[in-house]
Coordinates of C-alpha atoms in Angstrom, one line a residue:
Chain R
M21 CA -8.3 16.0 11.8
N22 CA -9.4 17.0 8.3
E23 CA -8.0 16.1 4.9
F24 CA -5.7 19.1 4.7
A25 CA -4.2 18.6 8.1
L26 CA -3.7 14.9 7.3
I27 CA -1.8 15.7 4.1
E28 CA 0.2 18.4 5.9
K29 CA 1.1 16.0 8.7
Y30 CA 1.7 12.7 6.9
F31 CA 2.4 13.4 3.3
T32 CA 4.5 16.5 3.2
W33 CA 8.2 15.9 3.3
K34 CA 11.2 17.6 1.9
N35 CA 11.8 16.6 -1.7
S36 CA 15.1 18.3 -2.4
N37 CA 15.0 17.5 -6.2
L38 CA 11.4 18.4 -6.8
N39 CA 11.4 21.7 -8.7
G40 CA 7.8 22.5 -8.3
L41 CA 4.8 22.8 -6.2
G42 CA 4.1 19.7 -4.2
V43 CA 1.1 18.7 -2.2
G44 CA -1.3 21.7 -1.6
D45 CA -2.9 23.2 -4.8
D46 CA -5.4 21.9 -7.3
C47 CA -2.6 20.2 -9.2
A48 CA 1.1 19.5 -8.4
L49 CA 3.5 21.3 -10.8
I50 CA 6.6 19.7 -12.1
V51 CA 9.2 21.4 -14.2
A52 CA 10.2 19.6 -17.4
N53 CA 12.5 21.7 -19.5
N54 CA 10.6 24.9 -20.4
Q55 CA 7.3 23.4 -19.7
Q56 CA 5.4 22.6 -16.5
L57 CA 3.4 19.5 -16.0
A58 CA 0.3 19.9 -13.9
V59 CA -0.7 16.6 -12.3
T60 CA -3.9 15.8 -10.4
V61 CA -5.6 12.7 -9.0
D62 CA -9.2 12.2 -7.8
T63 CA -11.0 9.1 -6.5
L64 CA -14.7 8.7 -6.7
I65 CA -16.4 6.1 -4.5
E66 CA -19.9 4.7 -4.9
G67 CA -22.2 6.0 -2.1
V68 CA -19.7 8.7 -1.2
H69 CA -19.2 10.8 -4.4
F70 CA -22.1 9.5 -6.4
P71 CA -25.3 7.7 -5.3
V72 CA -25.6 3.9 -5.7
N73 CA -27.2 3.2 -9.1
T74 CA -25.8 6.2 -10.8
T75 CA -25.5 5.3 -14.5
P76 CA -22.0 4.2 -15.7
Q77 CA -22.2 7.1 -18.2
D78 CA -22.5 9.6 -15.4
I79 CA -19.9 8.0 -13.3
A80 CA -17.3 8.0 -16.1
Y81 CA -18.2 11.5 -17.0
K82 CA -17.8 12.8 -13.4
A83 CA -14.6 10.8 -12.7
L84 CA -12.8 12.5 -15.6
A85 CA -14.6 15.9 -15.3
V86 CA -13.4 16.4 -11.7
N87 CA -9.8 15.9 -12.8
L88 CA -10.2 18.2 -15.8
S89 CA -11.6 20.7 -13.4
D90 CA -8.4 20.6 -11.4
L91 CA -6.4 21.1 -14.5
A92 CA -8.7 24.0 -15.4
A93 CA -8.2 25.6 -12.0
M94 CA -4.4 25.8 -12.8
G95 CA -5.0 27.0 -16.3
A96 CA -3.4 23.9 -17.7
M97 CA -4.0 22.3 -21.1
P98 CA -5.2 18.6 -20.7
W99 CA -2.6 16.1 -22.0
Y100 CA -3.2 12.6 -20.8
F101 CA -4.8 10.5 -18.0
S102 CA -4.7 7.1 -16.5
L103 CA -7.6 5.1 -15.1
A104 CA -7.7 2.8 -12.0
L105 CA -11.0 1.1 -12.1
T106 CA -12.2 -1.1 -9.2
L107 CA -15.4 -3.1 -10.0
P108 CA -17.3 -5.7 -8.0
S109 CA -17.7 -7.8 -11.1
I110 CA -17.4 -7.5 -14.9
D111 CA -20.7 -6.2 -16.3
E112 CA -20.3 -5.6 -20.0
Q113 CA -23.3 -3.4 -20.3
W114 CA -22.0 -1.3 -17.5
L115 CA -18.5 -1.2 -19.1
K116 CA -19.9 -0.2 -22.5
G117 CA -21.7 2.8 -21.1
F118 CA -18.7 3.7 -18.9
S119 CA -16.2 3.6 -21.7
Q120 CA -18.4 5.4 -24.3
S121 CA -18.9 8.3 -21.9
L122 CA -15.3 8.4 -20.9
K123 CA -14.2 8.5 -24.5
A124 CA -16.7 11.2 -25.4
L125 CA -15.5 13.6 -22.7
A126 CA -11.8 12.7 -23.3
E127 CA -12.2 13.5 -27.0
Q128 CA -14.1 16.7 -26.2
H129 CA -11.1 18.0 -24.2
N130 CA -8.5 16.4 -26.3
I131 CA -7.0 14.4 -23.4
Y132 CA -5.7 10.9 -24.0
L133 CA -6.2 7.7 -22.0
I134 CA -2.7 6.2 -21.7
G135 CA -3.2 3.3 -19.4
G136 CA -4.7 2.0 -16.2
D137 CA -5.4 -0.8 -13.8
T138 CA -8.5 -2.8 -13.2
T139 CA -9.2 -4.6 -9.9
K140 CA -12.0 -6.4 -8.2
G141 CA -13.6 -4.7 -5.2
A142 CA -16.2 -2.1 -4.2
L143 CA -16.9 0.3 -7.1
S144 CA -14.4 3.1 -7.2
I145 CA -12.6 5.1 -9.9
T146 CA -9.3 6.9 -9.6
I147 CA -8.2 9.1 -12.4
N148 CA -4.8 10.7 -12.7
A149 CA -4.6 13.5 -15.2
T150 CA -1.7 15.5 -16.5
G151 CA -1.8 18.8 -18.3
T152 CA 0.8 21.2 -19.6
L153 CA 1.6 24.9 -18.9
T154 CA 4.2 27.3 -20.0
K155 CA 6.7 27.6 -17.1
D156 CA 5.7 30.0 -14.3
Q157 CA 2.2 30.7 -15.8
A158 CA 0.1 28.4 -13.6
L159 CA -2.9 29.9 -11.7
L160 CA -2.0 29.3 -8.1
R161 CA -4.1 29.6 -4.9
S162 CA -1.4 31.9 -3.5
G163 CA -1.6 35.0 -5.7
A164 CA -4.6 37.0 -4.5
K165 CA -3.8 40.6 -3.5
V166 CA -5.7 43.0 -1.3
G167 CA -8.1 45.0 -3.5
D168 CA -8.5 42.2 -6.1
Y169 CA -12.1 41.3 -7.0
V170 CA -13.4 37.8 -6.3
F171 CA -15.3 36.1 -9.2
V172 CA -17.1 32.9 -9.8
S173 CA -18.2 31.3 -13.1
N174 CA -21.8 30.5 -14.0
T175 CA -24.1 29.6 -11.0
L176 CA -23.6 28.1 -7.6
G177 CA -25.5 25.4 -5.6
D178 CA -27.2 23.5 -8.4
A179 CA -25.3 20.2 -7.7
A180 CA -25.7 20.7 -3.9
L181 CA -29.5 21.2 -4.3
A182 CA -29.7 18.0 -6.4
W183 CA -27.9 16.1 -3.7
W184 CA -30.1 17.7 -1.0
Q185 CA -33.2 16.5 -2.9
I186 CA -31.8 13.0 -3.6
Q187 CA -31.1 12.5 0.2
R188 CA -34.7 13.4 0.8
Q189 CA -36.1 11.0 -1.8
Q190 CA -37.1 13.8 -4.1
V191 CA -36.4 13.7 -7.8
P192 CA -34.2 16.6 -8.9
S193 CA -35.0 18.3 -12.2
I194 CA -33.0 17.3 -15.3
S195 CA -31.0 20.5 -15.2
L196 CA -30.0 20.1 -11.5
L197 CA -29.1 16.4 -12.1
A198 CA -27.0 17.4 -15.1
Q199 CA -25.1 19.8 -12.9
F200 CA -24.6 17.1 -10.3
N201 CA -23.7 14.3 -12.6
C202 CA -22.2 16.1 -15.5
P203 CA -20.5 19.2 -14.3
Q204 CA -18.8 21.1 -17.1
P205 CA -15.1 21.4 -16.3
Q206 CA -14.1 25.0 -17.0
V207 CA -11.0 24.1 -19.0
K208 CA -11.2 26.9 -21.5
L209 CA -11.9 29.4 -18.8
G210 CA -8.9 28.4 -16.8
Q211 CA -6.6 28.7 -19.9
S212 CA -8.2 32.1 -20.7
L213 CA -7.4 33.4 -17.3
L214 CA -3.7 32.9 -17.6
G215 CA -2.1 36.3 -17.1
I216 CA -5.4 37.8 -16.0
A217 CA -6.4 36.1 -12.7
S218 CA -4.2 36.5 -9.7
S219 CA -5.4 33.2 -8.1
C220 CA -7.8 30.4 -9.0
I221 CA -9.4 27.3 -7.5
D222 CA -12.3 25.0 -8.6
I223 CA -15.3 24.9 -6.4
S224 CA -15.5 21.2 -5.7
D225 CA -15.8 21.3 -1.9
G226 CA -18.0 24.4 -1.7
L227 CA -17.3 28.1 -2.2
E228 CA -16.7 28.9 1.4
Q229 CA -14.1 26.2 1.8
D230 CA -12.4 26.6 -1.5
L231 CA -12.3 30.4 -1.4
S232 CA -10.8 30.0 2.1
H233 CA -8.0 28.0 0.6
I234 CA -7.1 30.9 -1.6
L235 CA -7.2 33.3 1.4
T236 CA -5.0 31.0 3.4
H237 CA -2.5 30.4 0.7
S238 CA -2.5 34.1 -0.3
K239 CA -2.4 35.3 3.4
V240 CA -5.3 37.7 2.8
G241 CA -9.0 37.9 3.7
A242 CA -12.2 38.5 1.6
S243 CA -15.6 39.9 1.9
I244 CA -18.3 38.5 -0.2
D245 CA -22.1 39.1 -0.3
V246 CA -24.6 36.3 -0.6
N247 CA -26.9 38.6 -2.6
A248 CA -24.2 38.8 -5.2
L249 CA -24.0 35.0 -5.7
P250 CA -25.1 33.9 -9.1
L251 CA -28.0 31.4 -8.7
S252 CA -30.1 29.4 -11.1
A253 CA -33.9 30.0 -10.8
E254 CA -34.3 26.6 -8.9
V255 CA -31.6 27.4 -6.3
A256 CA -33.0 30.9 -5.9
A257 CA -36.5 29.4 -5.3
H258 CA -35.1 26.8 -2.8
I259 CA -33.4 29.6 -0.9
A260 CA -36.5 31.8 -0.9
N261 CA -38.5 28.9 0.5
T262 CA -36.0 27.6 3.0
Q263 CA -33.5 30.4 3.7
D264 CA -30.9 27.6 3.2
W265 CA -28.1 29.6 1.7
C266 CA -25.8 26.7 2.4
V267 CA -26.4 25.0 -0.9
A268 CA -24.8 28.0 -2.6
V269 CA -22.3 29.0 0.0
S270 CA -20.9 25.6 1.0
G271 CA -22.5 23.1 -1.3
G272 CA -19.9 21.0 -3.1
D273 CA -19.6 19.5 -6.6
D274 CA -20.2 22.8 -8.5
Y275 CA -16.8 22.5 -10.4
E276 CA -17.1 26.2 -11.3
L277 CA -14.0 28.3 -10.9
C278 CA -13.5 30.9 -8.2
F279 CA -10.8 33.3 -9.0
T280 CA -9.4 36.7 -8.1
A281 CA -8.2 39.4 -10.4
P282 CA -7.2 43.1 -10.1
K283 CA -9.9 45.7 -11.0
M284 CA -8.0 46.6 -14.2
Q285 CA -8.8 43.2 -15.6
M286 CA -12.5 43.7 -15.6
D287 CA -12.6 44.5 -19.3
A288 CA -10.5 41.4 -20.1
I289 CA -12.9 39.3 -18.1
Q290 CA -15.9 40.6 -19.9
I291 CA -14.2 39.7 -23.2
I292 CA -13.7 36.1 -21.9
E293 CA -17.4 36.0 -20.8
K294 CA -18.5 36.8 -24.3
K295 CA -16.0 34.6 -26.1
L296 CA -16.9 31.6 -24.0
H297 CA -20.6 32.3 -23.8
M298 CA -20.7 32.2 -20.0
V299 CA -21.5 34.3 -17.0
I300 CA -18.8 35.5 -14.7
T301 CA -19.9 37.3 -11.6
K302 CA -18.1 39.5 -9.2
I303 CA -19.1 38.3 -5.7
G304 CA -16.7 40.3 -3.5
V305 CA -13.3 41.7 -2.8
I306 CA -10.0 40.7 -1.2
T307 CA -9.3 42.4 2.1
D308 CA -6.4 42.6 4.5
E309 CA -8.5 41.4 7.3
R310 CA -7.8 37.7 7.6
G311 CA -10.8 35.3 7.2
L312 CA -13.8 35.2 5.0
E313 CA -16.7 37.6 5.7
I314 CA -20.0 36.4 4.1
K315 CA -22.4 39.3 4.2
G316 CA -26.1 38.4 4.5
L317 CA -25.4 34.8 5.8
D318 CA -27.3 34.0 8.9
G319 CA -25.6 31.3 10.9
N320 CA -23.0 28.8 9.7
C321 CA -22.8 26.4 6.8
Q322 CA -20.8 23.2 6.9
S323 CA -18.6 22.7 3.8
Y324 CA -17.8 19.3 2.5
R325 CA -15.4 17.3 4.6
H326 CA -13.5 14.4 3.1
F327 CA -13.7 12.6 6.5
Chain Z
M7 CA -13.7 -11.9 -20.0
N8 CA -10.3 -11.3 -18.4
E9 CA -8.6 -8.0 -17.6
F10 CA -6.7 -7.9 -20.8
A11 CA -9.7 -8.5 -23.0
L12 CA -11.6 -5.9 -21.0
I13 CA -8.9 -3.3 -21.6
E14 CA -8.7 -4.2 -25.3
K15 CA -12.5 -4.0 -25.7
Y16 CA -13.4 -1.0 -23.6
F17 CA -10.4 1.1 -23.1
T18 CA -8.5 1.1 -26.3
W19 CA -9.4 3.7 -28.8
K20 CA -7.6 5.7 -31.4
N21 CA -5.7 8.6 -30.0
S22 CA -4.4 10.4 -33.0
N23 CA -2.2 12.7 -31.1
L24 CA -0.7 10.2 -28.7
N25 CA 2.9 9.7 -29.8
G26 CA 3.6 6.7 -27.7
L27 CA 2.6 3.3 -26.5
G28 CA -0.9 3.3 -25.0
V29 CA -2.6 0.6 -23.0
G30 CA -0.8 -2.7 -23.1
D31 CA 2.7 -2.7 -21.6
D32 CA 4.0 -2.4 -18.0
C33 CA 3.9 1.4 -18.4
A34 CA 2.5 3.7 -21.0
L35 CA 5.1 5.7 -22.8
I36 CA 4.6 9.4 -23.8
V37 CA 7.1 11.3 -25.9
A38 CA 8.1 14.6 -24.4
N39 CA 10.8 16.4 -26.4
N40 CA 13.8 14.0 -26.4
Q41 CA 12.6 12.1 -23.4
Q42 CA 10.0 9.6 -22.8
L43 CA 7.8 9.4 -19.8
A44 CA 6.9 6.0 -18.6
V45 CA 3.6 6.1 -16.6
T46 CA 2.1 3.3 -14.5
V47 CA -0.8 3.0 -12.1
D48 CA -1.7 0.2 -9.6
T49 CA -4.4 -0.2 -7.1
L50 CA -4.1 -2.4 -4.0
I51 CA -7.3 -3.4 -2.2
E52 CA -7.5 -4.8 1.3
G53 CA -8.5 -8.5 1.2
V54 CA -7.6 -8.8 -2.5
H55 CA -4.0 -7.6 -2.8
F56 CA -3.0 -7.9 0.9
P57 CA -4.7 -9.7 3.8
V58 CA -6.8 -7.8 6.3
N59 CA -4.6 -6.6 9.2
T60 CA -1.5 -6.2 7.1
T61 CA 0.6 -3.5 8.8
P62 CA 0.3 0.0 7.3
Q63 CA 4.1 -0.2 6.8
D64 CA 3.8 -3.2 4.6
I65 CA 0.8 -1.8 2.7
A66 CA 2.6 1.5 1.9
Y67 CA 5.7 -0.4 0.9
K68 CA 3.9 -2.7 -1.5
A69 CA 1.7 0.0 -3.0
L70 CA 4.7 1.9 -4.1
A71 CA 6.9 -1.1 -4.8
V72 CA 4.5 -2.6 -7.4
N73 CA 4.6 0.7 -9.3
L74 CA 8.4 0.9 -9.1
S75 CA 8.4 -2.6 -10.4
D76 CA 6.4 -1.5 -13.5
L77 CA 8.9 1.3 -14.1
A78 CA 11.7 -1.2 -13.6
A79 CA 10.2 -3.5 -16.3
M80 CA 10.5 -0.7 -18.8
G81 CA 14.0 0.3 -17.7
A82 CA 12.7 3.7 -16.6
M83 CA 14.3 5.9 -13.9
P84 CA 11.7 6.8 -11.2
W85 CA 10.7 10.5 -11.2
Y86 CA 7.5 11.2 -9.3
F87 CA 4.3 9.6 -8.0
S88 CA 0.9 10.5 -6.7
L89 CA -1.2 8.8 -4.1
A90 CA -4.9 8.2 -3.9
L91 CA -5.7 6.9 -0.5
T92 CA -9.1 5.6 0.5
L93 CA -9.5 5.0 4.3
P94 CA -12.5 3.8 6.4
S95 CA -11.5 6.4 9.0
I96 CA -8.6 8.5 10.1
D97 CA -6.3 6.4 12.3
E98 CA -3.3 8.5 13.1
Q99 CA -1.2 5.5 14.3
W100 CA -2.0 3.8 11.0
L101 CA -1.2 6.9 9.0
K102 CA 2.1 7.4 10.8
G103 CA 3.3 3.9 9.9
F104 CA 2.0 4.2 6.4
S105 CA 3.7 7.5 5.6
Q106 CA 7.0 6.6 7.2
S107 CA 7.3 3.4 5.2
L108 CA 6.2 5.2 2.0
K109 CA 8.7 7.9 2.5
A110 CA 11.5 5.5 3.2
L111 CA 11.0 3.5 0.0
A112 CA 10.4 6.7 -2.0
E113 CA 13.7 8.1 -0.8
Q114 CA 15.5 4.8 -1.4
H115 CA 14.5 5.1 -5.1
N116 CA 14.7 8.8 -5.4
I117 CA 11.1 9.2 -6.4
Y118 CA 9.0 12.1 -5.3
L119 CA 5.5 12.2 -3.9
I120 CA 3.9 15.2 -5.7
G121 CA 0.2 15.0 -4.7
G122 CA -2.8 12.9 -4.1
D123 CA -6.3 12.5 -2.9
T124 CA -7.8 11.1 0.3
T125 CA -11.3 9.7 0.4
K126 CA -13.4 7.8 2.9
G127 CA -14.3 4.2 2.0
A128 CA -13.0 0.7 2.1
L129 CA -9.2 0.6 2.4
S130 CA -7.5 0.9 -1.0
I131 CA -4.5 2.6 -2.4
T132 CA -3.8 3.7 -5.9
I133 CA -0.4 5.0 -6.9
N134 CA 0.4 6.5 -10.2
A135 CA 4.2 6.6 -10.9
T136 CA 6.1 8.4 -13.7
G137 CA 9.6 7.6 -14.8
T138 CA 11.9 8.9 -17.5
L139 CA 13.7 7.2 -20.3
T140 CA 15.8 8.3 -23.2
K141 CA 13.6 8.2 -26.3
D142 CA 13.3 4.8 -28.0
Q143 CA 15.2 3.0 -25.2
A144 CA 12.4 1.4 -23.3
L145 CA 12.3 -2.3 -22.6
L146 CA 9.1 -3.5 -24.3
R147 CA 7.2 -6.7 -24.2
S148 CA 7.4 -6.9 -28.0
G149 CA 11.1 -7.3 -28.7
A150 CA 11.8 -11.0 -28.1
K151 CA 13.4 -12.8 -31.0
V152 CA 13.6 -16.5 -31.9
G153 CA 16.8 -17.9 -30.3
D154 CA 16.9 -15.3 -27.5
Y155 CA 17.4 -16.7 -24.0
V156 CA 14.8 -16.3 -21.3
F157 CA 16.0 -15.1 -17.9
V158 CA 14.5 -14.3 -14.5
S159 CA 16.0 -12.4 -11.6
N160 CA 16.5 -13.9 -8.1
T161 CA 14.0 -16.7 -7.0
L162 CA 10.4 -17.5 -7.9
G163 CA 7.4 -18.5 -5.8
D164 CA 8.3 -17.1 -2.4
A165 CA 5.4 -14.6 -2.3
A166 CA 3.0 -17.2 -3.7
L167 CA 4.1 -19.7 -1.0
A168 CA 3.6 -17.2 1.7
W169 CA 0.0 -16.5 0.4
W170 CA -0.6 -20.2 0.1
Q171 CA 0.3 -20.6 3.7
I172 CA -1.7 -17.6 4.9
Q173 CA -4.8 -19.0 3.2
R174 CA -4.3 -22.2 5.2
Q175 CA -3.9 -20.4 8.5
Q176 CA -0.1 -21.2 8.5
V177 CA 2.4 -18.6 9.5
P178 CA 5.0 -18.1 6.8
S179 CA 8.6 -17.6 7.7
I180 CA 10.0 -14.1 8.0
S181 CA 11.8 -14.4 4.7
L182 CA 8.7 -15.6 2.8
L183 CA 6.6 -12.9 4.4
A184 CA 9.2 -10.3 3.5
Q185 CA 9.0 -11.4 -0.2
F186 CA 5.2 -11.2 0.0
N187 CA 4.9 -7.9 1.7
C188 CA 8.1 -6.1 0.8
P189 CA 9.1 -7.3 -2.7
Q190 CA 12.2 -5.5 -3.9
P191 CA 11.4 -3.7 -7.1
Q192 CA 14.3 -4.4 -9.6
V193 CA 14.7 -0.8 -10.6
K194 CA 18.5 -0.9 -11.0
L195 CA 18.3 -4.2 -12.9
G196 CA 15.7 -2.7 -15.3
Q197 CA 17.9 0.3 -16.1
S198 CA 21.0 -1.9 -16.4
L199 CA 19.2 -4.0 -19.1
L200 CA 18.7 -1.1 -21.4
G201 CA 20.4 -2.0 -24.7
I202 CA 21.0 -5.5 -23.5
A203 CA 17.5 -7.1 -23.1
S204 CA 15.3 -7.6 -26.1
S205 CA 12.1 -7.6 -24.0
C206 CA 11.2 -7.4 -20.3
I207 CA 8.2 -7.7 -18.0
D208 CA 7.8 -7.8 -14.2
I209 CA 6.4 -11.0 -12.7
S210 CA 3.5 -9.7 -10.8
D211 CA 0.8 -12.1 -12.1
G212 CA 2.9 -15.2 -12.3
L213 CA 5.8 -16.3 -14.6
E214 CA 3.5 -18.3 -17.0
Q215 CA 1.1 -15.4 -17.5
D216 CA 3.6 -12.7 -17.7
L217 CA 6.1 -14.5 -20.0
S218 CA 3.1 -15.3 -22.2
H219 CA 2.5 -11.5 -22.6
I220 CA 6.0 -11.2 -23.9
L221 CA 5.3 -14.1 -26.3
T222 CA 2.1 -12.6 -27.5
H223 CA 3.4 -9.1 -28.0
S224 CA 6.6 -10.4 -29.7
K225 CA 4.7 -13.0 -31.8
V226 CA 7.0 -15.8 -30.8
G227 CA 6.9 -18.9 -28.5
A228 CA 9.2 -20.1 -25.7
S229 CA 10.3 -23.3 -24.1
I230 CA 11.3 -23.2 -20.4
D231 CA 12.2 -26.0 -18.0
V232 CA 10.8 -26.1 -14.4
N233 CA 14.0 -27.7 -13.3
A234 CA 15.9 -24.6 -14.3
L235 CA 13.7 -22.2 -12.3
P236 CA 15.6 -20.5 -9.4
L237 CA 14.0 -21.5 -6.1
S238 CA 14.6 -20.6 -2.5
A239 CA 15.2 -23.5 -0.1
E240 CA 11.6 -23.1 1.2
V241 CA 9.9 -23.2 -2.1
A242 CA 12.1 -26.1 -3.2
A243 CA 11.0 -28.0 -0.1
H244 CA 7.4 -27.1 -0.6
I245 CA 7.5 -28.5 -4.2
A246 CA 9.4 -31.6 -3.1
N247 CA 6.6 -32.2 -0.5
T248 CA 3.6 -31.4 -2.6
Q249 CA 4.6 -31.5 -6.3
D250 CA 3.0 -28.0 -6.4
W251 CA 5.1 -26.4 -9.1
C252 CA 2.4 -23.8 -9.5
V253 CA 3.8 -21.5 -6.7
A254 CA 6.8 -21.0 -8.9
V255 CA 5.2 -21.3 -12.4
S256 CA 2.1 -19.2 -11.9
G257 CA 2.3 -17.7 -8.4
G258 CA 1.9 -13.9 -8.5
D259 CA 3.5 -11.1 -6.5
D260 CA 7.2 -12.0 -7.1
Y261 CA 8.0 -8.7 -8.7
E262 CA 11.2 -10.1 -10.2
L263 CA 11.9 -9.3 -13.8
C264 CA 11.6 -11.8 -16.7
F265 CA 13.5 -10.7 -19.7
T266 CA 14.9 -12.0 -23.0
A267 CA 18.3 -11.3 -24.5
P268 CA 20.4 -12.6 -27.4
K269 CA 23.0 -15.2 -26.5
M270 CA 25.8 -12.7 -27.2
Q271 CA 24.6 -10.7 -24.2
M272 CA 25.5 -13.5 -21.7
D273 CA 28.7 -11.8 -20.6
A274 CA 27.0 -8.5 -20.2
I275 CA 24.4 -10.1 -18.0
Q276 CA 27.0 -11.8 -15.8
I277 CA 28.6 -8.4 -15.3
I278 CA 25.2 -7.0 -14.2
E279 CA 24.7 -9.9 -11.8
K280 CA 28.0 -9.2 -10.1
K281 CA 27.5 -5.4 -10.1
L282 CA 24.0 -5.7 -8.5
H283 CA 24.9 -8.6 -6.2
M284 CA 22.0 -10.7 -7.5
V285 CA 21.3 -14.0 -9.3
I286 CA 20.0 -14.0 -12.9
T287 CA 19.0 -17.4 -14.2
K288 CA 18.5 -18.6 -17.7
I289 CA 15.3 -20.6 -17.7
G290 CA 14.7 -21.3 -21.4
V291 CA 14.8 -20.1 -25.0
I292 CA 12.5 -18.2 -27.4
T293 CA 11.2 -20.4 -30.2
D294 CA 9.2 -19.9 -33.4
E295 CA 6.5 -22.3 -32.2
R296 CA 3.8 -20.1 -30.7
G297 CA 2.8 -20.7 -27.1
L298 CA 4.7 -21.5 -23.9
E299 CA 6.1 -25.0 -23.4
I300 CA 6.9 -25.7 -19.8
K301 CA 9.0 -28.8 -19.6
G302 CA 8.6 -30.9 -16.5
L303 CA 5.2 -29.4 -15.5
D304 CA 2.6 -32.1 -14.8
G305 CA -0.9 -30.6 -15.4
N306 CA -1.9 -27.0 -15.4
C307 CA -1.4 -24.0 -13.2
Q308 CA -3.9 -21.1 -12.8
S309 CA -2.2 -17.8 -13.0
Y310 CA -3.5 -14.8 -11.2
R311 CA -6.7 -13.4 -12.6
H312 CA -7.8 -9.8 -11.8
F313 CA -11.5 -10.9 -12.0

């Protein structure tokens, strides 16, 4: 049983008064007057989501960034967050680094820490973030239409390659490590895509798995081409050497956005690219044949599984 | 360094745009139009907040109940919650019990599960709950005035006595265990106290420590009398046998409310008692001498420390 089946089976029940989108997208949506609240929660556990001995700065950054990335995937504007911090002991040096980094990222995205809980135990961090949206504007996973193009932001596989190297006792380059430890949540991109994208998700569990969520929720298929995937020079070299397309196709932790949009929005997307100084790449098209066709991929890749 | 100093030192920074009450009360308050949101988060860790081998039903109940208790302490009406669940492995039998119990308590208090995250690791549960309040109505820790009476709901020390017995390989009675595993969050009492109580807190870390928070935030003192504390027959017998007043004075996990109110509200409080079929006991008075005087207590008690 995977995470999604688990949620479906045990944590989906009828909430007659809940006017929104419950369990099953990047964020839950709750209607509050003419606004919507987008709410997301993510837990990071030492040894699972970051290596033992990751700096407190990088841990704090990532814990907040992954939540901001979920808000980004809905197009929401960050509002506030709470922090549940479990620590084996109080280490002031560690806390200083953690809080400075948390504050810096929070201020960068104008999101406010409103409260939290501290407990003693194995190191883990749960952040719950809330953003706002104009009603009915959210970027959902369910809006992709046949003929829409499929896009991703920036490059794919950098974080996965860093992790691949760490597991083999290799030292990743600074730029790969930065992508692994300090992924840039695409908050501005998400908000810019409101009214333009037909569906959106952040690539935290790997492109193949996350794009498949869009396909399932939208009841469509897609065809993408590995040769169209945007790659950094290091990931391109790794693939050339190893034929290991999996870092780009199914490697997690990229926190880029994957979205779909009708062809007529190509101009608008180019304007966003220029305005945000980023690269957005068309990697494929939505089809009416269910499932995800990945042209040029030999064999299978295993996307991230929560269990 | 205790939890409160830690929060003050590392997680309190100027949030210029945050129109509300940040870190430092039972819930954070956020202004949203004419309403306030009360937000709280609590983590429960196996072996710390509940014994290993506690049933999944009791774990789920407690994880949500402690958050409902924080909402109760502000007088907020429960609205929605998210769940971050960390599990060592997927055990369907366990999940079934957990989700049934969570759902039952959620439905009882009309609070909606809107989303969450599941991760693999040592068993822990973080719940983030949001409630609503009319603006400026919240029961704060900071409103106690000299001359106000100090009250507590129901009885004190039952959960602490259960824990005391468990640690000594004794088997607590069903009623003590129920108080330990299934504390009744005083949601209706909290809402009933709006406009009546001058300050309020839930007794999760022990009366002495939690009442002291009211005193600190309100810049007052208090004098209470151990002989006035409401005790169950079992706790009274335990104290008679051992002179161990600490279970009632500083034992945590009661999740009753401690509040202050001016003398003129005595009639209103008696009406609430009858309406809610509960006992509310006056245990002391707010004074202008700083600190908490506990009459009849020989020696010191150690309240719960998060670290």
